[in-house]
Coordinates of N, CA and C in Angstrom, one line a residue:
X1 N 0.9 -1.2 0.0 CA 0.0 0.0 0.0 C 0.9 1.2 0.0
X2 N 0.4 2.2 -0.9 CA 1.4 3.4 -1.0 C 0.7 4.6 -0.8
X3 N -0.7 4.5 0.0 CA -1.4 5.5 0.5 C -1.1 5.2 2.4
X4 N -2.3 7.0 2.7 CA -1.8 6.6 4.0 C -2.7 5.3 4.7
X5 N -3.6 5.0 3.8 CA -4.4 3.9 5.0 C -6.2 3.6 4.4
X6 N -6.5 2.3 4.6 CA -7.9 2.4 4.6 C -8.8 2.8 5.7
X7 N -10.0 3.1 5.2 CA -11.1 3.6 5.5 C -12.2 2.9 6.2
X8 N -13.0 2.3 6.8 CA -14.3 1.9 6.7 C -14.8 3.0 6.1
X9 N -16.0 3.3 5.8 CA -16.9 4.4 5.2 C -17.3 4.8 6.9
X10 N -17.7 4.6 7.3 CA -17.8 5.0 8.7 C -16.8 6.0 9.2
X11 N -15.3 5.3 9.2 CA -14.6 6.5 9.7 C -14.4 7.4 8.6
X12 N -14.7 7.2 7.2 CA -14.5 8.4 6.4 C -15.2 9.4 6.9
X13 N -17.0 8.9 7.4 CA -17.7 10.4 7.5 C -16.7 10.7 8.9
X14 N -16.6 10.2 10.1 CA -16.0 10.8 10.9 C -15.2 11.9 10.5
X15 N -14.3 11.4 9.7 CA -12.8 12.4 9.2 C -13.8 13.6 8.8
X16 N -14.7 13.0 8.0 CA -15.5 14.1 7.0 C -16.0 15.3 7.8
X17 N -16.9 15.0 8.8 CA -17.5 15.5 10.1 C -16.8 16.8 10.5
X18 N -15.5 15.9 10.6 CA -14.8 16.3 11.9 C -14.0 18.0 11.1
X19 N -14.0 18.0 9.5 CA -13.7 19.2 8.8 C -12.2 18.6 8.6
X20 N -11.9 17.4 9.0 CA -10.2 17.2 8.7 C -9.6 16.4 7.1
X21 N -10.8 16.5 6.6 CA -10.7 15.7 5.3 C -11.6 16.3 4.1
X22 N -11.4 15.9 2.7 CA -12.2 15.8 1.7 C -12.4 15.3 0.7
X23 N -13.7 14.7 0.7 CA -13.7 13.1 -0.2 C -13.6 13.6 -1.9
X24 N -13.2 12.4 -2.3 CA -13.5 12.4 -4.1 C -13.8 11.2 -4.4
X25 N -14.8 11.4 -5.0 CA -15.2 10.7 -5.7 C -14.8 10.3 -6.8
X26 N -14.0 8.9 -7.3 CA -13.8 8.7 -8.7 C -14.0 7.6 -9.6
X27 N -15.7 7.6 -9.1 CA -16.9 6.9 -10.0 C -16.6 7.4 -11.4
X28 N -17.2 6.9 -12.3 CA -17.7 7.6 -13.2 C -18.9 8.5 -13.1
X29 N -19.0 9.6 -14.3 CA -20.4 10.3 -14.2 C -21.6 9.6 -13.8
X30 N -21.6 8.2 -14.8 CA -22.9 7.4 -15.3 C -23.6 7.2 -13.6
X31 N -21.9 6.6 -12.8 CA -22.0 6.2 -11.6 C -22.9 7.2 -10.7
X32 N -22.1 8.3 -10.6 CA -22.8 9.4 -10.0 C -24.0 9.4 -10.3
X33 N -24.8 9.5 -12.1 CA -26.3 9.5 -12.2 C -27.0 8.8 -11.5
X34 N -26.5 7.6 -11.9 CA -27.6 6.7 -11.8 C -27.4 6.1 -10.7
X35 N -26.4 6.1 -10.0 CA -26.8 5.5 -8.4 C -26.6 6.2 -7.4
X36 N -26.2 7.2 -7.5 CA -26.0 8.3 -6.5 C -24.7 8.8 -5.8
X37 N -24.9 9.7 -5.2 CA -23.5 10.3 -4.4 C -23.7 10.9 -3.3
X38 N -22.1 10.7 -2.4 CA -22.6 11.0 -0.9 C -22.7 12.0 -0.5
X39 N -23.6 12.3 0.5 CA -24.7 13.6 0.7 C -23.1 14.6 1.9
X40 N -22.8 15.2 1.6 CA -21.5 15.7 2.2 C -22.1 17.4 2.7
X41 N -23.5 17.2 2.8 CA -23.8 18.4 3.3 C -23.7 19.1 4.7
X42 N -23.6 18.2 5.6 CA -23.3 17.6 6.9 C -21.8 18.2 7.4
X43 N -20.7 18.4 6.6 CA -19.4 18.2 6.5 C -19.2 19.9 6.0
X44 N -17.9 20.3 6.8 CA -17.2 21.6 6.1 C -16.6 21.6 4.6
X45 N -16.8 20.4 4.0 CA -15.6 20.5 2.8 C -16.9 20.1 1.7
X46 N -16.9 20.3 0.8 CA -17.6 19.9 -0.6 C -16.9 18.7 -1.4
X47 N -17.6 17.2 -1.7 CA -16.8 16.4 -2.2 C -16.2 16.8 -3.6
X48 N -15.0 16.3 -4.0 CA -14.7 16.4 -5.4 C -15.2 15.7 -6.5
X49 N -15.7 15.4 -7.3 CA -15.9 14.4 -8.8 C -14.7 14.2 -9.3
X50 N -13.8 13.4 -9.7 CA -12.8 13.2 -10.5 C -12.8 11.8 -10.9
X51 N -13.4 11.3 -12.1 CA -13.2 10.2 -12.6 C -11.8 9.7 -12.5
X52 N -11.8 8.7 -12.0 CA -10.4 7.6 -12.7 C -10.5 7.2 -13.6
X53 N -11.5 6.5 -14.4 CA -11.6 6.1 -15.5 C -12.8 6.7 -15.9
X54 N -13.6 6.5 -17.5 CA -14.8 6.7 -17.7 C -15.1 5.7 -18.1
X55 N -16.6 5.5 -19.0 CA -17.4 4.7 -19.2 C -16.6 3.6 -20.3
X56 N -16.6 2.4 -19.7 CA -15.8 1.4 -21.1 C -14.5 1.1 -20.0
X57 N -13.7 2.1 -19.1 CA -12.9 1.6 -18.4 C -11.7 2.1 -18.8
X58 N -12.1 3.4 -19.8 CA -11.2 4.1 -20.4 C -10.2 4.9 -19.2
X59 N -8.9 4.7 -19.1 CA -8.7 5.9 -18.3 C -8.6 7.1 -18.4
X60 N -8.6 7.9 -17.5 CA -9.0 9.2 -17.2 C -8.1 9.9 -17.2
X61 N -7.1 10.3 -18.6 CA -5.5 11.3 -19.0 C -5.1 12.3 -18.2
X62 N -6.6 13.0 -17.4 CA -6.6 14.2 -17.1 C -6.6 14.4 -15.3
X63 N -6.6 12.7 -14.6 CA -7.5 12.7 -13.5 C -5.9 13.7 -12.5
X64 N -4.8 13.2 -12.9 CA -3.9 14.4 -11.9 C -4.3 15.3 -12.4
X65 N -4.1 15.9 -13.6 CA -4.4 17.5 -13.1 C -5.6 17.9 -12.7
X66 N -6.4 17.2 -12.8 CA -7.9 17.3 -12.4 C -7.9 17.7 -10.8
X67 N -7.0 16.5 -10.8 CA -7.0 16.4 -8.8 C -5.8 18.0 -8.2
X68 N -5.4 18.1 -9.5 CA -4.3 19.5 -8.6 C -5.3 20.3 -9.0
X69 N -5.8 20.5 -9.8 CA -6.7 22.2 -9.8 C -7.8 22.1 -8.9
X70 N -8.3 20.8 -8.7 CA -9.9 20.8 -7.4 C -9.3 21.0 -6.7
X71 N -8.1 20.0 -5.8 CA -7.6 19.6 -4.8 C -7.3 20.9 -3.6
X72 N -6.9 20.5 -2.3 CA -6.7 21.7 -1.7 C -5.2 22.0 -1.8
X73 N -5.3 23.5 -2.2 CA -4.0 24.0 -1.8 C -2.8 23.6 -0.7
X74 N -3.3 23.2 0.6 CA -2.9 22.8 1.3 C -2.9 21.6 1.5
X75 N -1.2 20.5 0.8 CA -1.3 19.2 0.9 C -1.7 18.5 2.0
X76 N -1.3 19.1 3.1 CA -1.4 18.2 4.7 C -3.5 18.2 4.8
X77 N -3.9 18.6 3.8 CA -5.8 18.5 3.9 C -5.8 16.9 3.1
X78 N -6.2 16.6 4.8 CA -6.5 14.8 4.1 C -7.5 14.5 2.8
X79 N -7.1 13.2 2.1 CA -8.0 13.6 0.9 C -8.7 11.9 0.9
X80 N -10.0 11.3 1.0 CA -10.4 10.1 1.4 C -11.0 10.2 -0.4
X81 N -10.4 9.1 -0.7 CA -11.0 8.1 -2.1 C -12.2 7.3 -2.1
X82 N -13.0 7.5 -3.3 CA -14.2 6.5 -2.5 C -14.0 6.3 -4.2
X83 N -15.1 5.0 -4.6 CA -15.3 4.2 -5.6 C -16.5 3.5 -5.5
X84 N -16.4 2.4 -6.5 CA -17.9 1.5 -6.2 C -17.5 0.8 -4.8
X85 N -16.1 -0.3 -5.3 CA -16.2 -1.3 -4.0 C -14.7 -0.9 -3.6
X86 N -13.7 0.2 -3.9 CA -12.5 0.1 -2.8 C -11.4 0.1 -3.9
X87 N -11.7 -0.3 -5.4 CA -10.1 -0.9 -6.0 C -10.1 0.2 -6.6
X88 N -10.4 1.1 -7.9 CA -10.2 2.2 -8.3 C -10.0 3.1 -7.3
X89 N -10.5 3.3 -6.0 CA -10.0 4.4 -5.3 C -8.9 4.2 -4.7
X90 N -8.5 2.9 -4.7 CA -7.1 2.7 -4.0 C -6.1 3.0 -4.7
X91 N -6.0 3.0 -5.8 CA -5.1 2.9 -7.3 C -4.8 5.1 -7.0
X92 N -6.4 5.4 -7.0 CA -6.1 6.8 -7.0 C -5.8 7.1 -5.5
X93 N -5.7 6.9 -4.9 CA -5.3 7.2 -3.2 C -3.7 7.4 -3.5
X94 N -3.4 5.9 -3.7 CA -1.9 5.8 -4.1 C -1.0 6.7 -5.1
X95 N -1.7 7.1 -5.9 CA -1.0 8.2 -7.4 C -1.2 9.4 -6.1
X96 N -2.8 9.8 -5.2 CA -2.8 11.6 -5.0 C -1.4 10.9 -3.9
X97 N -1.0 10.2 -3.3 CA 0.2 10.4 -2.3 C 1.3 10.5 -2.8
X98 N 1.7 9.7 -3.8 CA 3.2 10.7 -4.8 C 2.6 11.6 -5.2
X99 N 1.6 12.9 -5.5 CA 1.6 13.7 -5.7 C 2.1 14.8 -4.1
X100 N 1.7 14.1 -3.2 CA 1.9 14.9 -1.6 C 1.0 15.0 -1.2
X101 N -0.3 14.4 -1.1 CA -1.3 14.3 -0.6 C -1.4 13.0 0.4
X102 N -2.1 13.6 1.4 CA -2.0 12.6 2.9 C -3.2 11.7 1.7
X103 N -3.6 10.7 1.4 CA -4.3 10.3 0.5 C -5.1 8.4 1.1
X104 N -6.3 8.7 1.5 CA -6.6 7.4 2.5 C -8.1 6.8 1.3
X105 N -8.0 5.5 1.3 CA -9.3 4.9 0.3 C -9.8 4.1 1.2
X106 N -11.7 4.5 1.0 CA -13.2 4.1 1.4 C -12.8 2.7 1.5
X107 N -13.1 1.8 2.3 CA -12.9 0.3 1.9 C -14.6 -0.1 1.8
X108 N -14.6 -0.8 1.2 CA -16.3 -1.2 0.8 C -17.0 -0.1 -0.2
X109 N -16.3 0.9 -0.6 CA -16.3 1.9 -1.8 C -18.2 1.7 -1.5
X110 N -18.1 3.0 -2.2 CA -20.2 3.3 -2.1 C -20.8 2.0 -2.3
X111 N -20.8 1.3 -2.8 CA -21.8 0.4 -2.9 C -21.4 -1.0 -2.4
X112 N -20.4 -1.6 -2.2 CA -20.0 -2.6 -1.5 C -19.5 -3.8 -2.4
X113 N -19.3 -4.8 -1.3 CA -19.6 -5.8 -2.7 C -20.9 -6.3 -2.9
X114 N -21.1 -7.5 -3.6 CA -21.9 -8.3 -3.9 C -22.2 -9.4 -3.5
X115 N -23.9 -9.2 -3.0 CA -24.1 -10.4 -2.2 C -24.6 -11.7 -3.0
X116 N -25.1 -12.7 -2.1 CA -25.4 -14.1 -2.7 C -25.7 -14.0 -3.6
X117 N -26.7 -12.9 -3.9 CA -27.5 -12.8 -5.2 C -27.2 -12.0 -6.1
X118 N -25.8 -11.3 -6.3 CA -25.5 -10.4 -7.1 C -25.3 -8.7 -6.7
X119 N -26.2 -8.9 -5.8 CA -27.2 -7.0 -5.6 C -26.0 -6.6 -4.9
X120 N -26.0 -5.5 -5.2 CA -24.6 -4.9 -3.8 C -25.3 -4.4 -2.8
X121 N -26.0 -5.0 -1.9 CA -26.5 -4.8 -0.7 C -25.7 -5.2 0.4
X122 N -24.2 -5.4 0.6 CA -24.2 -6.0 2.0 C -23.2 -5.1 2.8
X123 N -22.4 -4.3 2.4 CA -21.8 -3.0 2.5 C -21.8 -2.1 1.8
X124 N -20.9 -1.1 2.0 CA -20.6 -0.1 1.5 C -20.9 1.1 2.2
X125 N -20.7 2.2 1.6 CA -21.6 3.6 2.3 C -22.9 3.8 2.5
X126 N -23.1 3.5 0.9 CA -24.8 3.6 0.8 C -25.1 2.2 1.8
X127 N -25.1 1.2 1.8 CA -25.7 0.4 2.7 C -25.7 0.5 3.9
X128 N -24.9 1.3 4.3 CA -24.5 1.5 5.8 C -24.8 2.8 6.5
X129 N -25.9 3.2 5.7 CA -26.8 4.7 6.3 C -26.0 5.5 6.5
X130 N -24.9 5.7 5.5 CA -24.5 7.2 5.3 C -25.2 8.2 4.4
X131 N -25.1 9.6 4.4 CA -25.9 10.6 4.1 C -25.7 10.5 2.4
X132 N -26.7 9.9 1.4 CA -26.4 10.1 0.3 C -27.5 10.8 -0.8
X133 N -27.2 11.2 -1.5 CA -28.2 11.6 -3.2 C -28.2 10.6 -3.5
X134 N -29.6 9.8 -3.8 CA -29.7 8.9 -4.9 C -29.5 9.1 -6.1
X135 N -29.2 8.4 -7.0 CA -29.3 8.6 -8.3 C -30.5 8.5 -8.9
X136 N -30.7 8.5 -10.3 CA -32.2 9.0 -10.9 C -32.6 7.4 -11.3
X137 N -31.9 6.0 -11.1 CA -32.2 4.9 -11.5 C -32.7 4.1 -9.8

């Protein structure tokens, strides 16, 4: 691991809460529509959008500089990764920490994995009554 550390989603909102962090999100768009994003109204910081990849699993050419122009000025401002289930935001956790960012990834990412039956019901954020926007699906 070459970030500073995983997350439950639980202690992300904590960090979140607490004003000592700020999430990004790097779902895709589609992600964001159609299944939602976490509700960060609760929290001092506004989450980021920065794809890692887009739709097809293309990657995303632009997601560092994306992440230095959102990002905060101030590297020592914790930065928590979130994803569907934990692996794309770990990948980006790892790249924003060589950039100099304290950089920590969501473990169980928004939706979690997949239970007996396919459904991603058995973790994640959203399963685990954190503050979210649904999506429009």
């Amino acid at each position: 691991m070459s970030y500073a550390g995983d997350l439950t989603p639980q202690e992300a909102w904590e960090k979140l809460v607490n004003g000592d962090a700020v999430l990004v999100d790097v779902r895709t768009e589609e992600e964001w529509a159609h299944i939602g994003i976490p509700d960060t109204k609760g929290t001092d910081n506004d989450p980021l959008f920065i794809p890692w990849v887009f739709a097809g699993g293309i990657p995303n050419p632009d997601f560092v500089m994306e992440l230095e122009l959102q990002g905060p000025e101030d590297r020592s401002t914790e930065l928590i990764f979130l994803c569907r289930s934990g692996a794309r935001s770990a990948a980006a956790a790892a790249v924003a920490s060589n950039l100099g960012f304290t950089a920590f990834n969501v473990l169980e990412g928004f939706e979690g994995v997949p239970g007996p039956d396919g459904a991603r019901t058995v973790n994640g954020w959203k399963n685990r009554g954190l503050p979210t926007n649904l999506g429009q699906d």
